[in-house]
XYZ file of C-alpha atoms in Angstrom:
465
model
C 258.971 245.292 23.370
C 257.829 243.694 20.134
C 257.704 239.934 20.035
C 259.462 237.907 17.291
C 257.709 238.369 13.973
C 257.165 234.670 13.522
C 255.262 234.508 16.824
C 253.082 237.448 15.875
C 252.418 235.979 12.450
C 251.528 232.659 14.061
C 248.962 234.304 16.372
C 247.480 236.425 13.575
C 247.149 233.362 11.336
C 245.444 231.424 14.153
C 242.983 234.278 14.746
C 242.163 234.455 11.046
C 241.183 230.784 11.145
C 238.720 231.295 13.999
C 235.947 231.858 11.463
C 236.103 228.128 10.826
C 235.237 227.117 14.382
C 233.289 229.954 15.990
C 229.508 230.215 15.584
C 228.357 232.861 13.151
C 224.953 233.959 11.901
C 223.198 230.590 12.072
C 224.198 227.012 12.897
C 223.178 225.633 9.504
C 225.293 228.278 7.725
C 228.230 227.368 9.962
C 227.749 223.697 9.163
C 227.689 224.286 5.396
C 230.769 226.503 5.733
C 232.752 223.931 7.711
C 231.473 221.064 5.599
C 232.991 222.606 2.492
C 236.110 224.094 4.068
C 237.337 221.006 5.925
C 236.749 218.581 3.103
C 234.202 216.296 4.741
C 231.386 217.263 2.388
C 231.492 213.745 0.931
C 230.884 212.102 4.309
C 227.447 210.691 5.152
C 225.286 213.354 6.771
C 225.473 211.868 10.282
C 229.270 211.495 10.134
C 229.634 215.037 8.825
C 227.576 216.348 11.755
C 229.682 214.339 14.217
C 232.889 215.714 12.693
C 231.479 219.234 12.837
C 230.588 218.789 16.518
C 234.063 217.458 17.347
C 235.603 220.479 15.636
C 233.402 223.228 17.050
C 231.639 221.780 20.081
C 228.290 222.706 18.521
C 225.738 219.877 18.520
C 223.270 219.856 15.629
C 220.696 217.778 17.500
C 218.458 218.386 20.475
C 219.350 216.432 23.636
C 217.846 212.951 23.836
C 215.828 213.945 26.900
C 214.173 216.748 24.924
C 213.410 214.456 21.986
C 211.842 211.895 24.331
C 209.700 214.637 25.805
C 208.521 215.540 22.298
C 207.646 211.864 21.749
C 205.549 211.832 24.911
C 203.824 215.010 23.707
C 203.119 213.497 20.295
C 205.380 215.868 18.362
C 207.452 212.811 17.412
C 205.580 209.566 16.736
C 206.326 205.945 15.862
C 205.991 206.669 12.156
C 208.727 209.321 12.419
C 211.051 206.840 14.130
C 210.367 204.114 11.570
C 210.982 206.502 8.673
C 214.229 207.814 10.160
C 215.571 204.319 10.852
C 214.624 203.074 7.376
C 216.650 205.854 5.734
C 219.898 204.295 6.952
C 220.385 200.913 5.247
C 223.499 200.197 7.331
C 221.252 199.724 10.378
C 219.647 196.632 8.790
C 216.407 197.401 10.590
C 214.517 194.353 9.317
C 217.111 191.800 10.401
C 215.665 189.266 12.866
C 217.342 189.156 16.263
C 215.270 186.470 17.943
C 211.731 185.088 18.318
C 209.922 185.426 21.662
C 206.471 183.928 22.175
C 205.965 183.656 18.414
C 206.865 187.323 17.974
C 209.763 188.252 15.711
C 212.145 190.751 17.304
C 214.046 192.803 14.722
C 216.835 195.309 14.893
C 214.241 198.059 14.456
C 212.570 197.001 17.709
C 215.887 197.252 19.552
C 216.777 200.600 17.965
C 213.353 202.030 18.797
C 213.625 201.030 22.444
C 217.130 202.482 22.651
C 215.819 205.796 21.297
C 212.831 205.954 23.628
C 214.522 204.875 26.861
C 217.799 205.596 28.608
C 219.811 202.379 28.391
C 223.060 203.743 29.783
C 224.908 201.065 31.727
C 225.195 200.991 35.497
C 228.345 200.249 37.437
C 228.247 197.512 40.064
C 227.970 200.125 42.814
C 225.093 201.879 41.054
C 223.307 198.576 40.529
C 223.649 197.696 44.214
C 222.232 201.098 45.120
C 219.290 200.698 42.731
C 218.476 197.276 44.174
C 218.918 198.043 47.867
C 217.797 201.647 48.157
C 215.369 202.117 45.260
C 213.853 198.615 45.187
C 214.676 198.167 41.519
C 213.779 194.464 41.609
C 210.389 194.937 43.200
C 208.934 198.091 41.620
C 208.391 199.450 38.106
C 210.440 202.366 36.831
C 208.579 205.618 36.234
C 209.202 205.726 32.461
C 207.534 202.369 31.720
C 204.442 203.112 29.549
C 200.995 202.436 30.980
C 200.201 200.003 28.184
C 203.157 197.857 29.200
C 202.182 198.067 32.864
C 198.649 196.827 32.106
C 199.982 193.986 29.990
C 202.590 193.015 32.566
C 200.266 193.049 35.554
C 197.056 191.807 33.942
C 196.924 188.919 36.393
C 196.658 189.142 40.155
C 200.267 188.093 40.740
C 202.066 190.561 43.052
C 204.118 193.158 41.241
C 207.401 192.335 42.971
C 207.034 188.654 42.086
C 206.636 189.379 38.368
C 209.568 191.792 38.292
C 211.830 189.389 40.187
C 210.825 186.618 37.785
C 211.727 188.845 34.814
C 215.099 189.661 36.355
C 215.871 185.990 37.035
C 214.877 185.157 33.469
C 217.276 187.767 32.090
C 220.142 186.429 34.215
C 219.420 182.885 33.036
C 219.113 183.932 29.401
C 222.440 185.778 29.503
C 224.140 183.167 31.690
C 224.945 185.736 34.403
C 224.995 185.686 38.173
C 223.933 188.585 40.349
C 226.837 189.870 42.424
C 226.179 190.491 46.098
C 229.717 191.686 46.770
C 229.817 195.199 48.216
C 232.606 197.685 47.407
C 233.258 198.354 51.110
C 234.309 194.721 51.481
C 237.475 195.597 49.566
C 238.753 197.275 52.741
C 238.818 193.866 54.412
C 239.978 191.782 51.470
C 241.651 188.465 52.128
C 245.156 187.875 50.800
C 243.931 184.937 48.699
C 241.207 187.042 47.056
C 243.628 189.901 46.348
C 246.131 187.538 44.721
C 243.361 185.977 42.635
C 242.297 189.362 41.278
C 245.832 190.541 40.634
C 246.495 187.376 38.640
C 243.236 187.625 36.716
C 243.765 191.279 35.747
C 247.437 191.365 34.803
C 246.318 192.152 31.260
C 244.550 195.370 32.287
C 245.247 198.488 30.156
C 247.279 199.681 33.162
C 249.272 196.659 34.427
C 249.210 196.478 38.199
C 252.911 195.685 38.561
C 254.007 199.125 37.382
C 251.823 201.582 39.252
C 254.308 204.480 39.223
C 255.026 204.068 35.521
C 251.317 204.075 34.741
C 250.773 207.198 36.842
C 253.564 208.984 34.982
C 252.084 207.932 31.651
C 248.614 209.112 32.682
C 250.043 212.468 33.808
C 251.900 212.948 30.533
C 248.799 212.023 28.549
C 246.675 214.580 30.408
C 249.315 217.280 29.944
C 249.597 216.424 26.252
C 245.920 217.329 25.852
C 246.617 220.947 26.858
C 246.306 222.946 23.665
C 244.519 220.178 21.790
C 241.358 219.319 23.711
C 241.727 221.242 27.001
C 243.268 224.424 28.361
C 245.255 224.876 31.576
C 241.898 225.616 33.172
C 240.698 222.160 32.080
C 243.813 220.466 33.481
C 243.403 222.134 36.871
C 239.660 221.436 36.883
C 240.356 217.734 36.290
C 242.614 217.570 39.374
C 240.970 220.026 41.773
C 237.278 220.216 40.900
C 237.676 224.011 40.826
C 236.589 225.761 37.641
C 238.347 229.103 37.301
C 235.859 230.055 34.585
C 233.227 230.483 37.297
C 235.252 233.487 38.490
C 236.480 234.685 35.102
C 233.130 234.491 33.302
C 231.336 237.319 35.219
C 234.243 239.690 34.655
C 234.545 238.738 31.008
C 230.819 239.143 30.396
C 230.934 242.637 31.898
C 233.780 243.564 29.557
C 232.172 241.955 26.491
C 228.828 243.601 27.216
C 230.587 246.945 27.197
C 232.208 246.085 23.865
C 228.873 245.014 22.370
C 226.976 248.106 23.545
C 225.217 249.918 20.682
C 224.832 253.290 22.330
C 222.189 252.256 24.861
C 224.306 252.129 28.027
C 224.650 255.322 30.021
C 228.346 254.610 30.658
C 230.920 253.154 28.294
C 234.528 252.081 28.719
C 236.499 255.317 28.411
C 238.517 255.779 25.221
C 237.406 252.475 23.746
C 236.450 254.128 20.465
C 240.048 255.376 20.083
C 242.147 252.735 21.796
C 240.190 249.554 21.117
C 238.801 247.127 23.668
C 242.020 245.649 25.073
C 243.948 248.901 25.312
C 240.983 250.703 26.920
C 240.532 247.867 29.432
C 244.241 247.952 30.255
C 244.186 251.724 30.724
C 241.190 251.709 33.061
C 242.313 248.814 35.292
C 243.954 251.044 37.937
C 240.663 252.903 38.348
C 238.321 249.916 38.345
C 235.936 250.153 41.289
C 235.539 246.371 41.308
C 237.942 245.103 44.003
C 238.212 241.529 42.736
C 241.830 241.959 41.545
C 243.019 242.837 45.037
C 242.234 239.324 46.267
C 244.512 237.666 43.694
C 248.257 236.945 44.081
C 250.690 239.151 42.157
C 247.853 241.016 40.468
C 249.784 244.289 40.394
C 252.845 242.690 38.796
C 250.817 240.755 36.225
C 248.804 243.814 35.227
C 251.822 246.147 35.174
C 253.685 243.930 32.707
C 250.822 243.906 30.200
C 252.039 245.103 26.771
C 250.211 247.827 24.906
C 249.381 245.574 21.963
C 246.820 242.761 22.268
C 248.825 240.316 20.112
C 251.876 240.865 22.310
C 249.691 240.301 25.382
C 248.509 236.967 23.966
C 252.104 235.886 23.327
C 253.127 236.969 26.827
C 250.374 235.059 28.613
C 250.827 231.907 26.530
C 254.554 232.037 27.286
C 253.915 232.566 31.005
C 251.601 229.545 31.045
C 254.449 227.654 29.315
C 252.314 226.524 26.403
C 254.641 225.297 23.608
C 254.456 227.640 20.580
C 253.455 224.726 18.370
C 250.260 224.437 20.417
C 249.364 228.129 20.476
C 246.810 227.950 17.623
C 245.060 224.957 19.195
C 245.112 226.547 22.633
C 243.513 229.766 21.369
C 240.875 227.738 19.541
C 240.036 225.760 22.711
C 239.955 228.995 24.708
C 237.570 230.677 22.273
C 235.269 227.644 22.232
C 234.950 227.622 26.031
C 232.681 230.657 25.618
C 231.683 230.313 21.960
C 228.793 232.773 22.153
C 230.826 235.797 23.188
C 233.808 234.751 21.060
C 231.543 234.353 18.048
C 229.831 237.712 18.582
C 233.101 239.609 18.832
C 234.567 237.746 15.879
C 231.482 238.559 13.803
C 231.595 242.239 14.757
C 235.278 242.362 13.856
C 234.483 241.171 10.334
C 231.468 243.483 10.024
C 232.889 246.901 10.998
C 230.016 248.704 9.286
C 227.539 247.192 11.759
C 227.739 250.115 14.174
C 225.277 252.480 15.779
C 228.001 254.709 17.155
C 231.455 255.756 16.088
C 233.098 253.139 18.305
C 235.713 250.892 16.768
C 234.594 247.306 16.370
C 235.996 244.992 19.044
C 238.584 242.485 17.864
C 239.022 238.846 18.740
C 242.646 239.504 19.690
C 241.444 241.999 22.326
C 239.007 239.470 23.749
C 241.563 236.635 23.932
C 244.234 238.866 25.439
C 241.849 239.856 28.237
C 240.675 236.275 28.710
C 244.239 234.943 28.983
C 245.154 237.626 31.509
C 242.132 236.893 33.683
C 242.804 233.163 33.389
C 246.370 233.562 34.555
C 245.299 235.614 37.569
C 242.710 233.121 38.800
C 244.632 229.987 37.871
C 247.621 231.275 39.824
C 245.370 231.748 42.832
C 244.061 228.167 42.627
C 247.496 226.615 42.121
C 249.124 228.555 44.934
C 246.358 227.776 47.387
C 246.408 224.053 46.641
C 249.907 223.168 45.423
C 252.038 226.218 46.308
C 253.138 226.692 42.703
C 252.294 228.913 39.754
C 249.860 227.979 37.007
C 252.512 226.870 34.552
C 252.623 223.629 32.639
C 256.214 222.977 33.727
C 255.510 223.704 37.391
C 252.438 221.476 37.437
C 254.311 218.677 35.683
C 257.180 218.893 38.188
C 254.824 218.938 41.191
C 252.771 215.919 40.156
C 255.794 213.904 39.039
C 257.011 214.241 42.617
C 253.542 213.421 43.944
C 252.208 210.745 41.604
C 249.912 209.082 44.186
C 248.194 212.442 44.726
C 247.722 212.753 40.963
C 246.141 209.282 40.858
C 243.754 210.045 43.713
C 242.724 213.436 42.370
C 242.245 212.231 38.805
C 240.167 209.256 39.952
C 237.881 211.144 42.321
C 237.138 213.996 39.900
C 236.441 211.572 37.072
C 233.507 210.507 39.222
C 233.881 206.763 38.733
C 234.892 205.729 42.273
C 232.551 203.982 44.698
C 231.219 206.014 47.590
C 233.610 204.715 50.242
C 236.670 205.649 48.144
C 235.164 208.992 47.187
C 234.670 209.852 50.860
C 238.253 208.899 51.709
C 239.615 210.913 48.777
C 237.551 214.011 49.543
C 238.574 213.863 53.187
C 242.239 213.789 52.193
C 241.866 216.539 49.601
C 240.184 219.067 51.904
C 242.929 218.991 54.527
C 244.403 222.396 55.265
C 247.762 222.663 53.505
C 249.789 220.499 51.117
C 252.724 220.239 53.523
C 250.439 218.619 56.120
C 249.373 215.823 53.825
C 251.692 212.866 54.279
C 252.738 211.158 51.081
C 252.003 207.867 52.792
C 248.309 208.812 52.964
C 248.174 209.512 49.232
C 250.083 206.306 48.509
C 247.770 204.197 50.667
C 244.663 205.629 49.034
C 246.128 205.209 45.556
C 246.675 201.528 46.340
C 243.077 201.187 47.527
C 241.949 202.713 44.240
C 244.125 200.227 42.362
C 242.528 197.392 44.326
C 239.126 198.688 43.289
C 240.193 198.943 39.636
C 241.408 195.331 39.719
C 238.221 194.029 41.328
C 235.281 192.565 39.383
C 233.184 195.438 40.764
C 235.108 198.063 38.793
C 233.214 199.431 35.822
C 236.315 198.933 33.668
C 236.200 195.189 34.388
C 232.443 194.739 33.989
C 231.789 191.768 31.738
């Protein structure tokens, strides 16, 4: 049955715009293309690159770790850093920050150190670990240059004494005190201390006197991202730690490799040259020797209801996932960018039909996305039914977690990775229990309250400083 024309036109229009986000022949060509198309050609170069990365997920720079390795190898030197910093007048590189031992410290000195060393902040728990387990206040880190080591330890003073003196000097200079409070102590918190924290942190972004309302808001915010910045796969990954793409990717690569074959493979997907990629895949499913489908719930029903046309299949799967039609273009864009290499290759071949070594029809992006959505639905249904006894639908997931808000809080917190070890252990222990019906809501509620206590404490990263 044909879908409403407006839905088909919406999908076709969204696919036609994929050229603007998928990688093509070369990253620099893509950047120039997007720079002109999206109207940010008048932005400063760095801002234009950042906007391009936010749009496509493609980073124009090497990772910082790789650049630091090049610096150590001499491929990048101090002159390169000075030149690059001087090109941006907004950095005010020559502005004096302070004077230490008759030496003027400028912004350039700070910027250079930030480029050469990893200055990412540590949470209170991470700092305690560094001090107690890795002797951070008595030994030198591995990335400290030898020249600095020689200068620092030129005298015969013991190493740990010098480092401790430096640390104490920093605390004094910044008017700070070193905390010796351990996260595990929150399990035995006095009533007076708890009341003090709750009073001090009433102005938190999530007020502590409305826990259920904040959980509902957080759930709605995460669901609102589906179609904009994440897919249903991303939502489930955020609350289960299970990435369905790990199962979908091998199957999708096998299918894409068949579509990209240029006459070298001894065996090709039957009838692909006549039917196209999606229709040929659909026709051969009953004869597929790979038994992976047989382990998935309702696989026969889901595959039997597949329409003949790829566009109709896309509409069907988006509707089954309960993605609002207004978010279909964004959802397809996010889906394509989860595997941008294969999406880009198929999109390029679709727009270059003459690039063929055989008589096969060029694969189309609609075929690829129809197959991807079908595979996603199969594996996401398996995950959701095993964990929450519901289907992978936005409405079903919203209804489940609105009835189980403490579980949402625990799962979101633990998979964000910002809980201390003792809370992470408690959360993981609760999550791995056998079946949802065996998990008492009281257990989720109690753990959610412990997490709230942590978030209100001075040890929480959100309250640092």
